[in-house]
């Protein structure tokens, strides 16, 4: 059986030797001596101006779905008023629970099978960003009966290969990186440029990739309402975004689905957000691979990734 | 004194001035960094260089690491940061002018997976974070939760990065051509 990990078997054998350790120690001592001189290049770098280039998601002439744009804009104004960790009282935690399903594909001699792995991650975060995260492997299932047959043909290899429950504390710095997304701009125009630059790398169609990057930003910015609002305003400019209907998430909350379908290169994949129909808040997100044509069948689509958010203080 | 592999104990001994423990921690850090950097940069010398930079940061900061059991995760975070900085400097644009519109191969067939160089080249064409997520999963065998600590993001984002990376590889035009050349039908 061959899988992606086999490509890296050489790297897994690499071991640092005493010469590497000695070289690192020498480099450390050299840098200690040079440290005062580093101030000047840093100051020069900080003075470099950034030129923003604004363009549209998919080129001139692309039309934005007004209904989808309204939902994103409403969500942006709701999000901008969101409380932050600083609003927590002593002894209170921000509790977040995310259930995610992702696909994992293995290739054997002549067969390939895909399983869907579901995990629940709970996070308890203090106002100083420190806290604890607990991840539970809820279970896995074959994507289709054909995947199960392929797994049997491959000799029933063990899947998935990871601990069932993992729990650990995280530091302030790590916690901050989980909810503050500090590397992103909070102005919609600057954020647009940042995401656009990221989306140009890689083989994905621009509109769909930007939509996915917006999903990433929203997942990582629970304590940065300004950034969340900016991300939703950027999403409001996405011509690929359309209202796809009303649905309930796994916890029974009703919302409006806004999605972006990647059809440029034969996908098809749909990236979706679920917004609360009453408050406009983001409830869930997922990426699905439709298993059949026809919009009425989209809820039977196979999830590629799916995350349901719920949080309370 | 018997040497231990437990990073928590090594960190405590390092703080107490045990030079052997410091060297053991350094060797551990450099090994982790070397594997990541070699897989991403595809250049052993550059990887060795980057691993030493990681080592420098480790020496500077290990005394302040509060929980020694998080040593590996901390080293991964430093490595990921320096590696991403390095690949964004090195990024080479691949000219695909002569390649037709990409079509997906259903999954990566063994005939393609066996060509490590082609797979690595395709991985190098992915966005930085997807490359690093692939390496953390397939070189270090980290779970989504562990990789999320290294990448400084949510576990769901790691799943999303991996899913997109795998799909992108299936759509990679050069890998698709390779599959056709080797007689694999789509």
GROMACS .gro file of N, CA, C and O in nm, chain A residues 141-203:
model
  252
  141UNK      N    1  -1.654   0.688   0.916
  141UNK     CA    2  -1.741   0.606   0.831
  141UNK      C    3  -1.687   0.609   0.688
  141UNK      O    4  -1.618   0.704   0.650
  142UNK      N    5  -1.717   0.507   0.614
  142UNK     CA    6  -1.677   0.509   0.473
  142UNK      C    7  -1.764   0.610   0.399
  142UNK      O    8  -1.883   0.622   0.427
  143UNK      N    9  -1.702   0.679   0.303
  143UNK     CA   10  -1.779   0.779   0.229
  143UNK      C   11  -1.892   0.713   0.151
  143UNK      O   12  -2.003   0.765   0.147
  144UNK      N   13  -1.863   0.601   0.089
  144UNK     CA   14  -1.965   0.530   0.012
  144UNK      C   15  -1.945   0.379   0.033
  144UNK      O   16  -1.837   0.337   0.077
  145UNK      N   17  -2.045   0.297  -0.001
  145UNK     CA   18  -2.024   0.152   0.006
  145UNK      C   19  -1.905   0.106  -0.078
  145UNK      O   20  -1.834   0.012  -0.042
  146UNK      N   21  -1.879   0.176  -0.188
  146UNK     CA   22  -1.766   0.139  -0.273
  146UNK      C   23  -1.634   0.159  -0.199
  146UNK      O   24  -1.538   0.082  -0.218
  147UNK      N   25  -1.628   0.263  -0.115
  147UNK     CA   26  -1.506   0.286  -0.036
  147UNK      C   27  -1.485   0.172   0.062
  147UNK      O   28  -1.372   0.130   0.087
  148UNK      N   29  -1.594   0.122   0.119
  148UNK     CA   30  -1.581   0.009   0.213
  148UNK      C   31  -1.528  -0.115   0.140
  148UNK      O   32  -1.440  -0.185   0.190
  149UNK      N   33  -1.581  -0.138   0.020
  149UNK     CA   34  -1.535  -0.254  -0.056
  149UNK      C   35  -1.386  -0.242  -0.090
  149UNK      O   36  -1.310  -0.338  -0.080
  150UNK      N   37  -1.346  -0.118  -0.124
  150UNK     CA   38  -1.204  -0.096  -0.157
  150UNK      C   39  -1.117  -0.120  -0.034
  150UNK      O   40  -1.006  -0.173  -0.044
  151UNK      N   41  -1.168  -0.081   0.082
  151UNK     CA   42  -1.094  -0.101   0.207
  151UNK      C   43  -1.076  -0.252   0.234
  151UNK      O   44  -0.968  -0.297   0.274
  152UNK      N   45  -1.179  -0.328   0.208
  152UNK     CA   46  -1.170  -0.474   0.227
  152UNK      C   47  -1.067  -0.531   0.130
  152UNK      O   48  -0.981  -0.611   0.167
  153UNK      N   49  -1.074  -0.484   0.004
  153UNK     CA   50  -0.978  -0.531  -0.097
  153UNK      C   51  -0.834  -0.497  -0.057
  153UNK      O   52  -0.741  -0.567  -0.094
  154UNK      N   53  -0.818  -0.386   0.015
  154UNK     CA   54  -0.684  -0.342   0.055
  154UNK      C   55  -0.635  -0.417   0.179
  154UNK      O   56  -0.527  -0.388   0.229
  155UNK      N   57  -0.714  -0.512   0.229
  155UNK     CA   58  -0.672  -0.591   0.344
  155UNK      C   59  -0.712  -0.531   0.477
  155UNK      O   60  -0.648  -0.557   0.578
  156UNK      N   61  -0.815  -0.449   0.479
  156UNK     CA   62  -0.869  -0.387   0.601
  156UNK      C   63  -0.761  -0.318   0.685
  156UNK      O   64  -0.740  -0.352   0.802
  157UNK      N   65  -0.689  -0.223   0.628
  157UNK     CA   66  -0.587  -0.152   0.708
  157UNK      C   67  -0.653  -0.070   0.820
  157UNK      O   68  -0.767  -0.026   0.805
  158UNK      N   69  -0.581  -0.052   0.933
  158UNK     CA   70  -0.641   0.022   1.044
  158UNK      C   71  -0.659   0.170   1.010
  158UNK      O   72  -0.566   0.233   0.961
  159UNK      N   73  -0.776   0.221   1.034
  159UNK     CA   74  -0.805   0.364   1.015
  159UNK      C   75  -0.904   0.408   1.122
  159UNK      O   76  -0.988   0.327   1.160
  160UNK      N   77  -0.902   0.534   1.164
  160UNK     CA   78  -0.791   0.626   1.150
  160UNK      C   79  -0.688   0.602   1.259
  160UNK      O   80  -0.718   0.542   1.360
  161UNK      N   81  -0.568   0.653   1.235
  161UNK     CA   82  -0.456   0.622   1.322
  161UNK      C   83  -0.424   0.743   1.411
  161UNK      O   84  -0.334   0.819   1.382
  162UNK      N   85  -0.501   0.764   1.514
  162UNK     CA   86  -0.475   0.876   1.603
  162UNK      C   87  -0.544   0.850   1.737
  162UNK      O   88  -0.633   0.766   1.747
  163UNK      N   89  -0.503   0.921   1.845
  163UNK     CA   90  -0.565   0.896   1.975
  163UNK      C   91  -0.713   0.934   1.977
  163UNK      O   92  -0.755   1.026   1.906
  164UNK      N   93  -0.791   0.863   2.055
  164UNK     CA   94  -0.935   0.889   2.060
  164UNK      C   95  -0.965   1.021   2.134
  164UNK      O   96  -1.049   1.098   2.091
  165UNK      N   97  -0.895   1.044   2.243
  165UNK     CA   98  -0.915   1.168   2.317
  165UNK      C   99  -0.779   1.234   2.339
  165UNK      O  100  -0.685   1.167   2.380
  166UNK      N  101  -0.769   1.360   2.308
  166UNK     CA  102  -0.645   1.434   2.334
  166UNK      C  103  -0.683   1.561   2.408
  166UNK      O  104  -0.777   1.630   2.369
  167UNK      N  105  -0.614   1.587   2.516
  167UNK     CA  106  -0.645   1.706   2.595
  167UNK      C  107  -0.515   1.771   2.638
  167UNK      O  108  -0.420   1.702   2.676
  168UNK      N  109  -0.509   1.902   2.629
  168UNK     CA  110  -0.387   1.970   2.670
  168UNK      C  111  -0.417   2.116   2.701
  168UNK      O  112  -0.518   2.171   2.654
  169UNK      N  113  -0.327   2.173   2.779
  169UNK     CA  114  -0.338   2.317   2.808
  169UNK      C  115  -0.267   2.393   2.696
  169UNK      O  116  -0.181   2.338   2.628
  170UNK      N  117  -0.310   2.516   2.672
  170UNK     CA  118  -0.236   2.598   2.577
  170UNK      C  119  -0.200   2.732   2.641
  170UNK      O  120  -0.266   2.779   2.734
  171UNK      N  121  -0.092   2.791   2.590
  171UNK     CA  122  -0.039   2.915   2.648
  171UNK      C  123  -0.116   3.036   2.596
  171UNK      O  124  -0.197   3.025   2.503
  172UNK      N  125  -0.087   3.152   2.652
  172UNK     CA  126  -0.149   3.276   2.604
  172UNK      C  127  -0.118   3.300   2.457
  172UNK      O  128  -0.204   3.338   2.380
  173UNK      N  129   0.011   3.279   2.423
  173UNK     CA  130   0.052   3.307   2.284
  173UNK      C  131  -0.023   3.216   2.186
  173UNK      O  132  -0.074   3.261   2.083
  174UNK      N  133  -0.033   3.089   2.222
  174UNK     CA  134  -0.100   2.996   2.131
  174UNK      C  135  -0.250   3.028   2.125
  174UNK      O  136  -0.311   3.029   2.019
  175UNK      N  137  -0.308   3.055   2.244
  175UNK     CA  138  -0.451   3.087   2.248
  175UNK      C  139  -0.482   3.210   2.165
  175UNK      O  140  -0.579   3.215   2.091
  176UNK      N  141  -0.392   3.308   2.173
  176UNK     CA  142  -0.414   3.431   2.097
  176UNK      C  143  -0.414   3.401   1.947
  176UNK      O  144  -0.497   3.452   1.873
  177UNK      N  145  -0.323   3.313   1.906
  177UNK     CA  146  -0.318   3.281   1.763
  177UNK      C  147  -0.442   3.204   1.718
  177UNK      O  148  -0.476   3.203   1.601
  178UNK      N  149  -0.513   3.141   1.813
  178UNK     CA  150  -0.633   3.066   1.776
  178UNK      C  151  -0.756   3.155   1.758
  178UNK      O  152  -0.850   3.118   1.689
  179UNK      N  153  -0.757   3.271   1.822
  179UNK     CA  154  -0.879   3.352   1.817
  179UNK      C  155  -0.859   3.495   1.769
  179UNK      O  156  -0.957   3.567   1.747
  180UNK      N  157  -0.734   3.541   1.757
  180UNK     CA  158  -0.713   3.682   1.725
  180UNK      C  159  -0.667   3.705   1.581
  180UNK      O  160  -0.675   3.817   1.532
  181UNK      N  161  -0.621   3.600   1.514
  181UNK     CA  162  -0.570   3.611   1.377
  181UNK      C  163  -0.489   3.740   1.359
  181UNK      O  164  -0.523   3.825   1.277
  182UNK      N  165  -0.381   3.755   1.436
  182UNK     CA  166  -0.311   3.884   1.440
  182UNK      C  167  -0.246   3.926   1.308
  182UNK      O  168  -0.218   4.044   1.289
  183UNK      N  169  -0.224   3.834   1.218
  183UNK     CA  170  -0.154   3.871   1.093
  183UNK      C  171  -0.242   3.935   0.988
  183UNK      O  172  -0.194   3.969   0.880
  184UNK      N  173  -0.370   3.952   1.016
  184UNK     CA  174  -0.460   4.003   0.911
  184UNK      C  175  -0.500   4.149   0.935
  184UNK      O  176  -0.512   4.194   1.048
  185UNK      N  177  -0.522   4.219   0.824
  185UNK     CA  178  -0.567   4.358   0.831
  185UNK      C  179  -0.715   4.363   0.867
  185UNK      O  180  -0.790   4.273   0.831
  186UNK      N  181  -0.757   4.467   0.936
  186UNK     CA  182  -0.899   4.477   0.974
  186UNK      C  183  -0.976   4.575   0.886
  186UNK      O  184  -1.095   4.594   0.905
  187UNK      N  185  -0.908   4.636   0.791
  187UNK     CA  186  -0.981   4.719   0.695
  187UNK      C  187  -1.023   4.628   0.579
  187UNK      O  188  -0.940   4.549   0.531
  188UNK      N  189  -1.147   4.635   0.535
  188UNK     CA  190  -1.192   4.545   0.428
  188UNK      C  191  -1.104   4.552   0.302
  188UNK      O  192  -1.073   4.449   0.243
  189UNK      N  193  -1.061   4.673   0.265
  189UNK     CA  194  -0.981   4.687   0.142
  189UNK      C  195  -0.846   4.618   0.158
  189UNK      O  196  -0.801   4.545   0.068
  190UNK      N  197  -0.781   4.642   0.273
  190UNK     CA  198  -0.649   4.581   0.294
  190UNK      C  199  -0.660   4.430   0.309
  190UNK      O  200  -0.576   4.355   0.259
  191UNK      N  201  -0.766   4.387   0.377
  191UNK     CA  202  -0.785   4.242   0.393
  191UNK      C  203  -0.810   4.176   0.258
  191UNK      O  204  -0.760   4.067   0.229
  192UNK      N  205  -0.888   4.247   0.175
  192UNK     CA  206  -0.915   4.194   0.041
  192UNK      C  207  -0.783   4.170  -0.033
  192UNK      O  208  -0.761   4.063  -0.093
  193UNK      N  209  -0.694   4.268  -0.027
  193UNK     CA  210  -0.565   4.256  -0.097
  193UNK      C  211  -0.483   4.139  -0.042
  193UNK      O  212  -0.424   4.062  -0.118
  194UNK      N  213  -0.484   4.127   0.091
  194UNK     CA  214  -0.409   4.019   0.155
  194UNK      C  215  -0.459   3.882   0.108
  194UNK      O  216  -0.381   3.795   0.071
  195UNK      N  217  -0.590   3.864   0.111
  195UNK     CA  218  -0.648   3.735   0.074
  195UNK      C  219  -0.629   3.709  -0.076
  195UNK      O  220  -0.605   3.596  -0.119
  196UNK      N  221  -0.641   3.816  -0.153
  196UNK     CA  222  -0.624   3.803  -0.297
  196UNK      C  223  -0.483   3.754  -0.328
  196UNK      O  224  -0.462   3.664  -0.411
  197UNK      N  225  -0.384   3.810  -0.257
  197UNK     CA  226  -0.244   3.769  -0.278
  197UNK      C  227  -0.225   3.622  -0.243
  197UNK      O  228  -0.154   3.549  -0.311
  198UNK      N  229  -0.288   3.581  -0.132
  198UNK     CA  230  -0.275   3.441  -0.092
  198UNK      C  231  -0.341   3.348  -0.194
  198UNK      O  232  -0.291   3.240  -0.223
  199UNK      N  233  -0.455   3.394  -0.247
  199UNK     CA  234  -0.533   3.309  -0.336
  199UNK      C  235  -0.465   3.291  -0.472
  199UNK      O  236  -0.495   3.196  -0.544
  200UNK      N  237  -0.374   3.381  -0.506
  200UNK     CA  238  -0.311   3.369  -0.638
  200UNK      C  239  -0.210   3.254  -0.642
  200UNK      O  240  -0.173   3.208  -0.748
  201UNK      N  241  -0.162   3.209  -0.523
  201UNK     CA  242  -0.072   3.093  -0.521
  201UNK      C  243  -0.159   2.968  -0.526
  201UNK      O  244  -0.260   2.959  -0.460
  202UNK      N  245  -0.116   2.870  -0.600
  202UNK     CA  246  -0.191   2.745  -0.601
  202UNK      C  247  -0.286   2.736  -0.717
  202UNK      O  248  -0.310   2.834  -0.789
  203UNK      N  249  -0.340   2.618  -0.739
  203UNK     CA  250  -0.415   2.591  -0.860
  203UNK      C  251  -0.564   2.622  -0.850
  203UNK      O  252  -0.637   2.595  -0.943
   0.00000   0.00000   0.00000
